[in-house]
Amino acid sequence: MSENKIPYKIYLEESEMPKEWYNVRADMKNKPAPLLNPGTLQPMSEEELGTVFCKELVKQELDNDNPFIEIPQKILDFYKMYRPAPLVRAYCLEEKLKTPAKIYYKFEGNNTSGSHKLNSAIAQAYYAKEQGLKGVTTETGAGQWGTALSMACSYLELDCKVYMVKCSYEQKPFRREVMRTYGASVTPSPSEETEVGRKILAEHPGTTGSLGCAISEAVEVATHTEGYRYVLGSVLNQVLLHQSVIGMEAKIAMDKYGIKPDIIIGCAGGGSNLGGLISPFMGEKLRGEADYRFIAVEPASCPSLTRGVFAYDFCDTGMVCPLAKMYTLGSGFIPSANHAGGLRYHGMSSTLSQLYHDGYMEARSVEQTAVFEAAEQFARVEGILPAPESSHAIKAAIDEALKCKETGEEKTILFGLTGTGYFDMMAYEKFHDGAMTDYIPTDDDLKAGFDGIPRFPGNLE
Ligand SMILES: *Cc1c(COP(=O)(O)O)cnc(C)c1O
């Protein structure tokens, strides 16, 4: 098909939508390291994980072998309400940049949660319901995950308890109300409701909370309440599996038009959208069938891949969760207070960490003022107001397209546009007022986080 036939937006027919998730671990020679029990330092068994997570999700978490996992019909039906997500050819951005590069983005912001997170929320809620549970608990930072989960739970009539990082709870009252509209209960974290919350409050009075702390609270409530389990919106293998629907759709759409991306770019917080977007392409690379460049983009103020260490660490501040082997800044790391661009988790998905460690993926960090410049540039030509998180990928895509302008190369770039930024207008306001600053942590700042990583034989020793 000739170049000028490629439409601005490529949508799949319902019948072309993927019916299976792709599990990239099946094609990895070095599997991601297992979660460890922090007490015994032994791999978490199916049984142990089952006290925290839903049964079927534990199976998916531990499954390093099956490449394809069937998507249950009920989830497929739910996906059809807001999927397929469009694959957009960014003709307007290309023209503005005067680049010979061809830029595509996969837009995941077409649902009320405003992000890709709904793809995993509906799957996790579905398996909880199938198991006969009463409800689920979770944490949320900026609020997209909590919103996505409350939407999925209300659809399936499950109770949903969200622990929301206190500063977001106060700064984003509208997010909170969206969650309550969908029937979720929303508690600012740290709270007095949990033992770990009370402990953190006693140690750090006046703290405005962190994701790691909210996770500890949500896990405590799930494990102490009959009929409840904990669900997590990123980082875990199961979440990357569900998010593979992004990459599968993108690949089917690109194959349909004979498009092969040279570079695939995604922002990286816990790694779920990036992992999902690249999965089927990474599978080809791992099997030696095709080659792609993959670029993870993270904030310079929370640089887990580019400046973190590859080690077993706690997933949460309260140290109640299993240990995960990942690139980490230490579970005590909290990005500087001026950081407004999201992607503030201290660690990174074990699967992506392993792939990065083995040289299959690149990573770079970008400063937030440059991210918001890219966000604004994109909004003005492509019409979509991007989430700050997504704008990390936009920034890297623009940089790559500008490199093509210098060299004259007509590379094809695909990036993940994970969501919209309507609830991030305080951050945009700071940027517009010239009040946004960049803070790059010093080695000394990072050292404090690294010092909190558990030491045991084979881990940082
Ligand atoms: C949560 C979120 C991210 C980052 O999470 P990952 O798990 O790294 O994908 C990126 N973009 C948006 C819009 C989000 O809501």
GROMACS .gro file of C-alpha atoms and ligand atoms in nm:
model
  476
    1MET     CA    1   0.000   0.000   0.000
    2SER     CA    2   0.145   0.337  -0.092
    3GLU     CA    3   0.250   0.580   0.175
    4ASN     CA    4  -0.018   0.845   0.119
    5LYS     CA    5  -0.295   0.591   0.169
    6ILE     CA    6  -0.225   0.560   0.541
    7PRO     CA    7  -0.513   0.731   0.721
    8TYR     CA    8  -0.476   0.972   1.010
    9LYS     CA    9  -0.641   0.720   1.236
   10ILE     CA   10  -0.626   0.345   1.203
   11TYR     CA   11  -0.906   0.167   1.388
   12LEU     CA   12  -0.945  -0.208   1.395
   13GLU     CA   13  -1.276  -0.378   1.329
   14GLU     CA   14  -1.422  -0.548   1.634
   15SER     CA   15  -1.345  -0.881   1.470
   16GLU     CA   16  -0.977  -0.784   1.435
   17MET     CA   17  -0.928  -0.708   1.804
   18PRO     CA   18  -0.691  -0.940   1.991
   19LYS     CA   19  -0.859  -1.227   2.176
   20GLU     CA   20  -0.549  -1.327   2.370
   21TRP     CA   21  -0.295  -1.142   2.578
   22TYR     CA   22   0.068  -1.204   2.492
   23ASN     CA   23   0.303  -1.306   2.771
   24VAL     CA   24   0.650  -1.183   2.672
   25ARG     CA   25   0.810  -1.383   2.956
   26ALA     CA   26   0.751  -1.698   2.752
   27ASP     CA   27   1.007  -1.576   2.498
   28MET     CA   28   1.263  -1.444   2.747
   29LYS     CA   29   1.572  -1.656   2.795
   30ASN     CA   30   1.644  -1.492   3.130
   31LYS     CA   31   1.311  -1.488   3.308
   32PRO     CA   32   1.230  -1.205   3.548
   33ALA     CA   33   1.340  -1.300   3.899
   34PRO     CA   34   1.063  -1.436   4.125
   35LEU     CA   35   0.907  -1.235   4.407
   36LEU     CA   36   1.066  -1.328   4.740
   37ASN     CA   37   0.914  -1.364   5.083
   38PRO     CA   38   1.093  -1.091   5.281
   39GLY     CA   39   1.108  -1.313   5.591
   40THR     CA   40   1.249  -1.633   5.443
   41LEU     CA   41   1.402  -1.487   5.123
   42GLN     CA   42   1.247  -1.783   4.939
   43PRO     CA   43   1.036  -1.740   4.624
   44MET     CA   44   0.676  -1.662   4.712
   45SER     CA   45   0.463  -1.972   4.659
   46GLU     CA   46   0.127  -1.973   4.484
   47GLU     CA   47  -0.032  -2.022   4.824
   48GLU     CA   48   0.145  -1.730   4.989
   49LEU     CA   49   0.065  -1.497   4.702
   50GLY     CA   50  -0.296  -1.614   4.719
   51THR     CA   51  -0.341  -1.448   5.057
   52VAL     CA   52  -0.278  -1.108   4.894
   53PHE     CA   53  -0.384  -1.151   4.530
   54CYS     CA   54  -0.669  -1.328   4.347
   55LYS     CA   55  -0.603  -1.691   4.255
   56GLU     CA   56  -0.614  -1.660   3.878
   57LEU     CA   57  -0.397  -1.349   3.888
   58VAL     CA   58  -0.137  -1.537   4.095
   59LYS     CA   59  -0.128  -1.800   3.821
   60GLN     CA   60  -0.070  -1.529   3.563
   61GLU     CA   61   0.194  -1.369   3.784
   62LEU     CA   62   0.390  -1.695   3.802
   63ASP     CA   63   0.338  -1.806   3.441
   64ASN     CA   64   0.670  -1.768   3.260
   65ASP     CA   65   0.586  -2.026   2.994
   66ASN     CA   66   0.255  -1.977   2.814
   67PRO     CA   67   0.294  -1.721   2.537
   68PHE     CA   68  -0.077  -1.660   2.492
   69ILE     CA   69  -0.352  -1.631   2.750
   70GLU     CA   70  -0.711  -1.620   2.638
   71ILE     CA   71  -0.901  -1.303   2.726
   72PRO     CA   72  -1.233  -1.404   2.889
   73GLN     CA   73  -1.543  -1.303   2.692
   74LYS     CA   74  -1.670  -1.067   2.960
   75ILE     CA   75  -1.344  -0.871   2.948
   76LEU     CA   76  -1.352  -0.868   2.568
   77ASP     CA   77  -1.703  -0.723   2.586
   78PHE     CA   78  -1.591  -0.453   2.827
   79TYR     CA   79  -1.290  -0.373   2.605
   80LYS     CA   80  -1.531  -0.317   2.317
   81MET     CA   81  -1.687  -0.022   2.503
   82TYR     CA   82  -1.369   0.184   2.471
   83ARG     CA   83  -1.139  -0.015   2.243
   84PRO     CA   84  -0.989  -0.056   1.995
   85ALA     CA   85  -0.775   0.245   2.079
   86PRO     CA   86  -0.685   0.444   1.770
   87LEU     CA   87  -0.339   0.427   1.619
   88VAL     CA   88  -0.282   0.781   1.497
   89ARG     CA   89  -0.040   0.896   1.231
   90ALA     CA   90   0.087   1.227   1.366
   91TYR     CA   91   0.089   1.398   1.027
   92CYS     CA   92   0.036   1.740   1.186
   93LEU     CA   93   0.324   1.699   1.429
   94GLU     CA   94   0.551   1.572   1.150
   95GLU     CA   95   0.470   1.876   0.942
   96LYS     CA   96   0.530   2.111   1.231
   97LEU     CA   97   0.866   1.951   1.304
   98LYS     CA   98   0.952   1.936   0.931
   99THR     CA   99   1.087   1.589   0.989
  100PRO     CA  100   1.115   1.308   0.736
  101ALA     CA  101   1.032   1.068   1.021
  102LYS     CA  102   0.693   0.902   1.029
  103ILE     CA  103   0.539   0.931   1.371
  104TYR     CA  104   0.259   0.714   1.506
  105TYR     CA  105   0.103   0.707   1.848
  106LYS     CA  106  -0.133   0.468   2.017
  107PHE     CA  107  -0.386   0.674   2.212
  108GLU     CA  108  -0.515   0.515   2.533
  109GLY     CA  109  -0.696   0.818   2.676
  110ASN     CA  110  -1.041   0.749   2.529
  111ASN     CA  111  -1.213   0.643   2.850
  112THR     CA  112  -1.321   0.821   3.168
  113SER     CA  113  -1.017   0.707   3.366
  114GLY     CA  114  -0.818   0.892   3.102
  115SER     CA  115  -0.549   0.628   3.069
  116HIS     CA  116  -0.449   0.278   2.970
  117LYS     CA  117  -0.500   0.156   3.328
  118LEU     CA  118  -0.856   0.040   3.260
  119ASN     CA  119  -0.714  -0.246   3.047
  120SER     CA  120  -0.579  -0.418   3.358
  121ALA     CA  121  -0.839  -0.287   3.604
  122ILE     CA  122  -1.121  -0.472   3.429
  123ALA     CA  123  -0.916  -0.791   3.413
  124GLN     CA  124  -0.823  -0.781   3.780
  125ALA     CA  125  -1.178  -0.698   3.889
  126TYR     CA  126  -1.310  -0.979   3.669
  127TYR     CA  127  -1.091  -1.244   3.833
  128ALA     CA  128  -1.179  -1.113   4.180
  129LYS     CA  129  -1.548  -1.145   4.096
  130GLU     CA  130  -1.501  -1.494   3.950
  131GLN     CA  131  -1.338  -1.597   4.277
  132GLY     CA  132  -1.648  -1.484   4.464
  133LEU     CA  133  -1.475  -1.201   4.650
  134LYS     CA  134  -1.662  -0.908   4.802
  135GLY     CA  135  -1.417  -0.643   4.704
  136VAL     CA  136  -1.065  -0.523   4.638
  137THR     CA  137  -0.831  -0.264   4.786
  138THR     CA  138  -0.570  -0.057   4.611
  139GLU     CA  139  -0.363   0.258   4.621
  140THR     CA  140  -0.366   0.547   4.380
  141GLY     CA  141  -0.126   0.834   4.331
  142ALA     CA  142  -0.234   1.077   4.063
  143GLY     CA  143  -0.569   0.897   4.056
  144GLN     CA  144  -0.587   0.728   3.715
  145TRP     CA  145  -0.552   0.379   3.854
  146GLY     CA  146  -0.808   0.435   4.132
  147THR     CA  147  -1.052   0.574   3.876
  148ALA     CA  148  -0.997   0.286   3.638
  149LEU     CA  149  -1.044   0.031   3.915
  150SER     CA  150  -1.358   0.196   4.048
  151MET     CA  151  -1.506   0.191   3.696
  152ALA     CA  152  -1.426  -0.179   3.657
  153CYS     CA  153  -1.559  -0.264   4.006
  154SER     CA  154  -1.885  -0.080   3.959
  155TYR     CA  155  -1.940  -0.262   3.629
  156LEU     CA  156  -1.892  -0.597   3.804
  157GLU     CA  157  -2.057  -0.495   4.133
  158LEU     CA  158  -1.751  -0.534   4.352
  159ASP     CA  159  -1.663  -0.312   4.646
  160CYS     CA  160  -1.358  -0.094   4.588
  161LYS     CA  161  -1.147   0.069   4.863
  162VAL     CA  162  -0.891   0.316   4.737
  163TYR     CA  163  -0.603   0.459   4.945
  164MET     CA  164  -0.509   0.782   4.775
  165VAL     CA  165  -0.177   0.956   4.840
  166LYS     CA  166  -0.274   1.244   5.066
  167CYS     CA  167  -0.126   1.528   4.861
  168SER     CA  168  -0.315   1.407   4.551
  169TYR     CA  169  -0.632   1.363   4.756
  170GLU     CA  170  -0.608   1.728   4.849
  171GLN     CA  171  -0.485   1.858   4.514
  172LYS     CA  172  -0.716   1.656   4.294
  173PRO     CA  173  -1.061   1.664   4.453
  174PHE     CA  174  -1.225   1.606   4.114
  175ARG     CA  175  -1.043   1.278   4.065
  176ARG     CA  176  -1.168   1.172   4.404
  177GLU     CA  177  -1.526   1.259   4.310
  178VAL     CA  178  -1.502   1.060   3.987
  179MET     CA  179  -1.405   0.756   4.194
  180ARG     CA  180  -1.692   0.817   4.433
  181THR     CA  181  -1.928   0.851   4.138
  182TYR     CA  182  -1.833   0.494   4.053
  183GLY     CA  183  -1.902   0.387   4.410
  184ALA     CA  184  -1.548   0.354   4.546
  185SER     CA  185  -1.454   0.463   4.898
  186VAL     CA  186  -1.150   0.692   4.891
  187THR     CA  187  -0.925   0.736   5.197
  188PRO     CA  188  -0.631   0.977   5.211
  189SER     CA  189  -0.307   0.795   5.289
  190PRO     CA  190  -0.141   0.770   5.534
  191SER     CA  191  -0.458   0.723   5.738
  192GLU     CA  192  -0.541   0.635   6.096
  193GLU     CA  193  -0.735   0.332   5.971
  194THR     CA  194  -0.440   0.096   5.944
  195GLU     CA  195  -0.156  -0.008   6.167
  196VAL     CA  196   0.103   0.080   5.907
  197GLY     CA  197  -0.065   0.418   5.843
  198ARG     CA  198  -0.059   0.503   6.212
  199LYS     CA  199   0.306   0.399   6.234
  200ILE     CA  200   0.407   0.614   5.935
  201LEU     CA  201   0.211   0.910   6.077
  202ALA     CA  202   0.382   0.871   6.413
  203GLU     CA  203   0.726   0.864   6.250
  204HIS     CA  204   0.658   1.139   5.996
  205PRO     CA  205   0.387   1.368   6.134
  206GLY     CA  206   0.247   1.593   5.863
  207THR     CA  207   0.366   1.369   5.577
  208THR     CA  208   0.167   1.410   5.256
  209GLY     CA  209   0.216   1.044   5.176
  210SER     CA  210   0.369   0.841   4.897
  211LEU     CA  211   0.266   0.560   4.667
  212GLY     CA  212   0.475   0.312   4.863
  213CYS     CA  213   0.294   0.408   5.181
  214ALA     CA  214  -0.053   0.385   5.025
  215ILE     CA  215   0.036   0.037   4.894
  216SER     CA  216   0.123  -0.075   5.247
  217GLU     CA  217  -0.215   0.043   5.374
  218ALA     CA  218  -0.412  -0.119   5.094
  219VAL     CA  219  -0.231  -0.450   5.141
  220GLU     CA  220  -0.293  -0.445   5.516
  221VAL     CA  221  -0.666  -0.389   5.468
  222ALA     CA  222  -0.691  -0.659   5.201
  223THR     CA  223  -0.513  -0.918   5.414
  224HIS     CA  224  -0.715  -0.831   5.726
  225THR     CA  225  -1.061  -0.817   5.569
  226GLU     CA  226  -1.259  -1.129   5.486
  227GLY     CA  227  -1.341  -1.156   5.115
  228TYR     CA  228  -1.095  -0.891   5.000
  229ARG     CA  229  -0.777  -0.901   4.795
  230TYR     CA  230  -0.529  -0.637   4.691
  231VAL     CA  231  -0.484  -0.528   4.330
  232LEU     CA  232  -0.201  -0.323   4.182
  233GLY     CA  233  -0.210  -0.102   3.872
  234SER     CA  234   0.144  -0.147   3.743
  235VAL     CA  235   0.481  -0.315   3.804
  236LEU     CA  236   0.355  -0.676   3.834
  237ASN     CA  237   0.392  -0.931   3.554
  238GLN     CA  238   0.014  -0.980   3.540
  239VAL     CA  239  -0.039  -0.609   3.471
  240LEU     CA  240   0.208  -0.610   3.184
  241LEU     CA  241   0.027  -0.914   3.050
  242HIS     CA  242  -0.309  -0.735   3.045
  243GLN     CA  243  -0.153  -0.424   2.895
  244SER     CA  244  -0.017  -0.631   2.606
  245VAL     CA  245  -0.353  -0.556   2.446
  246ILE     CA  246  -0.206  -0.213   2.359
  247GLY     CA  247   0.085  -0.360   2.167
  248MET     CA  248  -0.119  -0.637   2.008
  249GLU     CA  249  -0.368  -0.388   1.868
  250ALA     CA  250  -0.089  -0.158   1.751
  251LYS     CA  251   0.088  -0.445   1.579
  252ILE     CA  252  -0.224  -0.575   1.408
  253ALA     CA  253  -0.301  -0.222   1.283
  254MET     CA  254   0.055  -0.166   1.161
  255ASP     CA  255   0.077  -0.505   0.994
  256LYS     CA  256  -0.249  -0.430   0.815
  257TYR     CA  257  -0.085  -0.133   0.646
  258GLY     CA  258   0.260  -0.285   0.611
  259ILE     CA  259   0.414  -0.042   0.860
  260LYS     CA  260   0.719  -0.150   1.056
  261PRO     CA  261   0.833   0.075   1.339
  262ASP     CA  262   1.207   0.132   1.380
  263ILE     CA  263   1.180   0.290   1.723
  264ILE     CA  264   0.917   0.222   1.991
  265ILE     CA  265   0.896   0.466   2.279
  266GLY     CA  266   0.700   0.468   2.603
  267CYS     CA  267   0.703   0.651   2.932
  268ALA     CA  268   0.801   0.437   3.227
  269GLY     CA  269   0.656   0.467   3.577
  270GLY     CA  270   0.610   0.110   3.696
  271GLY     CA  271   0.647  -0.009   3.338
  272SER     CA  272   0.301  -0.137   3.250
  273ASN     CA  273   0.213   0.073   2.945
  274LEU     CA  274   0.563   0.046   2.803
  275GLY     CA  275   0.574  -0.327   2.871
  276GLY     CA  276   0.233  -0.369   2.711
  277LEU     CA  277   0.311  -0.158   2.407
  278ILE     CA  278   0.641  -0.325   2.328
  279SER     CA  279   0.544  -0.685   2.419
  280PRO     CA  280   0.462  -0.834   2.077
  281PHE     CA  281   0.746  -0.641   1.911
  282MET     CA  282   0.986  -0.747   2.186
  283GLY     CA  283   0.869  -1.105   2.133
  284GLU     CA  284   0.982  -1.083   1.770
  285LYS     CA  285   1.314  -0.938   1.878
  286LEU     CA  286   1.365  -1.209   2.141
  287ARG     CA  287   1.284  -1.479   1.887
  288GLY     CA  288   1.525  -1.322   1.637
  289GLU     CA  289   1.249  -1.250   1.384
  290ALA     CA  290   1.280  -0.872   1.368
  291ASP     CA  291   1.473  -0.590   1.525
  292TYR     CA  292   1.343  -0.277   1.693
  293ARG     CA  293   1.485  -0.007   1.918
  294PHE     CA  294   1.289   0.026   2.240
  295ILE     CA  295   1.322   0.339   2.452
  296ALA     CA  296   1.193   0.378   2.807
  297VAL     CA  297   1.155   0.740   2.913
  298GLU     CA  298   1.154   0.836   3.279
  299PRO     CA  299   1.168   1.161   3.477
  300ALA     CA  300   1.512   1.290   3.566
  301SER     CA  301   1.376   1.340   3.918
  302CYS     CA  302   1.282   0.970   3.958
  303PRO     CA  303   1.538   0.788   3.744
  304SER     CA  304   1.498   0.422   3.841
  305LEU     CA  305   1.630   0.266   3.518
  306THR     CA  306   1.899   0.520   3.434
  307ARG     CA  307   2.041   0.570   3.784
  308GLY     CA  308   1.893   0.296   3.999
  309VAL     CA  309   2.048  -0.034   4.101
  310PHE     CA  310   1.932  -0.379   3.986
  311ALA     CA  311   1.852  -0.554   4.311
  312TYR     CA  312   1.582  -0.710   4.524
  313ASP     CA  313   1.388  -0.437   4.700
  314PHE     CA  314   1.061  -0.371   4.876
  315CYS     CA  315   0.771  -0.265   4.656
  316ASP     CA  316   0.628  -0.041   4.931
  317THR     CA  317   0.745   0.194   5.205
  318GLY     CA  318   0.590  -0.010   5.486
  319MET     CA  319   0.787  -0.318   5.371
  320VAL     CA  320   0.483  -0.545   5.393
  321CYS     CA  321   0.496  -0.656   5.027
  322PRO     CA  322   0.718  -0.926   4.877
  323LEU     CA  323   1.063  -0.832   4.749
  324ALA     CA  324   1.093  -0.778   4.375
  325LYS     CA  325   1.414  -0.779   4.174
  326MET     CA  326   1.413  -0.460   3.975
  327TYR     CA  327   1.590  -0.137   3.896
  328THR     CA  328   1.518   0.063   4.208
  329LEU     CA  329   1.602   0.386   4.386
  330GLY     CA  330   1.509   0.227   4.720
  331SER     CA  331   1.161   0.204   4.866
  332GLY     CA  332   1.229   0.510   5.084
  333PHE     CA  333   1.302   0.730   4.783
  334ILE     CA  334   1.057   1.017   4.737
  335PRO     CA  335   1.100   1.250   4.439
  336SER     CA  336   1.164   1.615   4.520
  337ALA     CA  337   0.853   1.816   4.611
  338ASN     CA  338   0.868   2.026   4.292
  339HIS     CA  339   0.816   1.717   4.077
  340ALA     CA  340   0.477   1.746   3.905
  341GLY     CA  341   0.512   1.512   3.611
  342GLY     CA  342   0.399   1.178   3.752
  343LEU     CA  343   0.594   0.852   3.710
  344ARG     CA  344   0.712   0.877   4.069
  345TYR     CA  345   0.741   0.508   4.163
  346HIS     CA  346   1.082   0.411   4.306
  347GLY     CA  347   1.108   0.080   4.119
  348MET     CA  348   1.036  -0.073   3.781
  349SER     CA  349   0.863  -0.387   3.655
  350SER     CA  350   1.081  -0.697   3.698
  351THR     CA  351   1.013  -0.801   3.341
  352LEU     CA  352   1.128  -0.469   3.195
  353SER     CA  353   1.416  -0.452   3.440
  354GLN     CA  354   1.543  -0.789   3.318
  355LEU     CA  355   1.503  -0.693   2.951
  356TYR     CA  356   1.688  -0.367   3.014
  357HIS     CA  357   1.959  -0.547   3.208
  358ASP     CA  358   2.002  -0.790   2.918
  359GLY     CA  359   2.041  -0.506   2.669
  360TYR     CA  360   1.712  -0.542   2.481
  361MET     CA  361   1.590  -0.195   2.572
  362GLU     CA  362   1.735   0.154   2.616
  363ALA     CA  363   1.637   0.409   2.878
  364ARG     CA  364   1.673   0.782   2.908
  365SER     CA  365   1.557   1.044   3.153
  366VAL     CA  366   1.410   1.384   3.075
  367GLU     CA  367   1.353   1.695   3.284
  368GLN     CA  368   1.001   1.807   3.355
  369THR     CA  369   1.011   2.155   3.200
  370ALA     CA  370   1.122   1.996   2.871
  371VAL     CA  371   0.841   1.743   2.912
  372PHE     CA  372   0.578   2.015   2.948
  373GLU     CA  373   0.722   2.204   2.650
  374ALA     CA  374   0.676   1.888   2.445
  375ALA     CA  375   0.327   1.839   2.589
  376GLU     CA  376   0.222   2.186   2.485
  377GLN     CA  377   0.376   2.156   2.141
  378PHE     CA  378   0.190   1.829   2.091
  379ALA     CA  379  -0.141   1.963   2.222
  380ARG     CA  380  -0.126   2.255   1.983
  381VAL     CA  381  -0.083   2.047   1.669
  382GLU     CA  382  -0.246   1.711   1.747
  383GLY     CA  383  -0.539   1.842   1.947
  384ILE     CA  384  -0.507   1.608   2.244
  385LEU     CA  385  -0.415   1.749   2.585
  386PRO     CA  386  -0.167   1.486   2.701
  387ALA     CA  387  -0.106   1.360   3.055
  388PRO     CA  388   0.232   1.471   3.194
  389GLU     CA  389   0.329   1.103   3.216
  390SER     CA  390   0.257   1.044   2.848
  391SER     CA  391   0.445   1.360   2.760
  392HIS     CA  392   0.773   1.196   2.857
  393ALA     CA  393   0.722   0.969   2.555
  394ILE     CA  394   0.620   1.266   2.339
  395LYS     CA  395   0.942   1.444   2.434
  396ALA     CA  396   1.157   1.147   2.332
  397ALA     CA  397   0.957   1.094   2.010
  398ILE     CA  398   1.008   1.459   1.913
  399ASP     CA  399   1.379   1.433   1.991
  400GLU     CA  400   1.411   1.123   1.772
  401ALA     CA  401   1.214   1.289   1.492
  402LEU     CA  402   1.442   1.595   1.508
  403LYS     CA  403   1.745   1.367   1.483
  404CYS     CA  404   1.594   1.228   1.163
  405LYS     CA  405   1.563   1.583   1.036
  406GLU     CA  406   1.937   1.629   1.082
  407THR     CA  407   2.034   1.301   0.921
  408GLY     CA  408   1.756   1.288   0.662
  409GLU     CA  409   1.655   0.939   0.777
  410GLU     CA  410   1.290   0.846   0.729
  411LYS     CA  411   1.254   0.640   1.044
  412THR     CA  412   0.919   0.517   1.165
  413ILE     CA  413   0.855   0.603   1.526
  414LEU     CA  414   0.576   0.459   1.740
  415PHE     CA  415   0.505   0.594   2.086
  416GLY     CA  416   0.246   0.530   2.353
  417LEU     CA  417   0.017   0.822   2.431
  418THR     CA  418  -0.109   0.677   2.755
  419GLY     CA  419  -0.366   0.934   2.858
  420THR     CA  420  -0.510   1.280   2.889
  421GLY     CA  421  -0.407   1.554   3.130
  422TYR     CA  422  -0.732   1.727   3.229
  423PHE     CA  423  -0.671   1.658   3.596
  424ASP     CA  424  -0.314   1.784   3.579
  425MET     CA  425  -0.388   2.148   3.518
  426MET     CA  426  -0.213   2.255   3.839
  427ALA     CA  427   0.107   2.120   3.688
  428TYR     CA  428   0.035   2.290   3.356
  429GLU     CA  429  -0.039   2.611   3.548
  430LYS     CA  430   0.301   2.595   3.718
  431PHE     CA  431   0.461   2.548   3.379
  432HIS     CA  432   0.273   2.840   3.222
  433ASP     CA  433   0.354   3.066   3.515
  434GLY     CA  434   0.723   2.986   3.479
  435ALA     CA  435   0.714   2.842   3.829
  436MET     CA  436   0.816   2.492   3.726
  437THR     CA  437   1.173   2.396   3.806
  438ASP     CA  438   1.386   2.092   3.741
  439TYR     CA  439   1.552   1.910   4.021
  440ILE     CA  440   1.787   1.630   3.944
  441PRO     CA  441   1.873   1.430   4.255
  442THR     CA  442   2.241   1.433   4.349
  443ASP     CA  443   2.429   1.109   4.409
  444ASP     CA  444   2.399   1.188   4.780
  445ASP     CA  445   2.020   1.219   4.753
  446LEU     CA  446   2.009   0.880   4.584
  447LYS     CA  447   2.242   0.723   4.836
  448ALA     CA  448   1.985   0.764   5.113
  449GLY     CA  449   1.740   0.556   4.907
  450PHE     CA  450   1.999   0.292   4.819
  451ASP     CA  451   2.091   0.258   5.187
  452GLY     CA  452   1.736   0.136   5.255
  453ILE     CA  453   1.760  -0.156   5.011
  454PRO     CA  454   1.779  -0.487   5.200
  455ARG     CA  455   2.123  -0.647   5.211
  456PHE     CA  456   2.154  -1.023   5.204
  457PRO     CA  457   2.392  -1.264   5.032
  458GLY     CA  458   2.366  -1.207   4.659
  459ASN     CA  459   2.180  -0.879   4.698
  460LEU     CA  460   2.408  -0.574   4.691
  461GLU     CA  461   2.669  -0.772   4.879
  462LIG     C1  462  -0.010   0.540   3.545
  462LIG     C2  463   0.021   0.610   3.421
  462LIG     C3  464   0.146   0.597   3.359
  462LIG     C4  465   0.261   0.520   3.418
  462LIG     O1  466   0.240   0.391   3.457
  462LIG     P1  467   0.309   0.267   3.385
  462LIG     O2  468   0.271   0.152   3.467
  462LIG     O3  469   0.456   0.293   3.381
  462LIG     O4  470   0.251   0.260   3.251
  462LIG     C5  471   0.167   0.661   3.239
  462LIG     N1  472   0.070   0.737   3.183
  462LIG     C6  473  -0.050   0.752   3.240
  462LIG     C7  474  -0.150   0.839   3.173
  462LIG     C8  475  -0.079   0.689   3.360
  462LIG     O5  476  -0.198   0.704   3.416
   0.00000   0.00000   0.00000
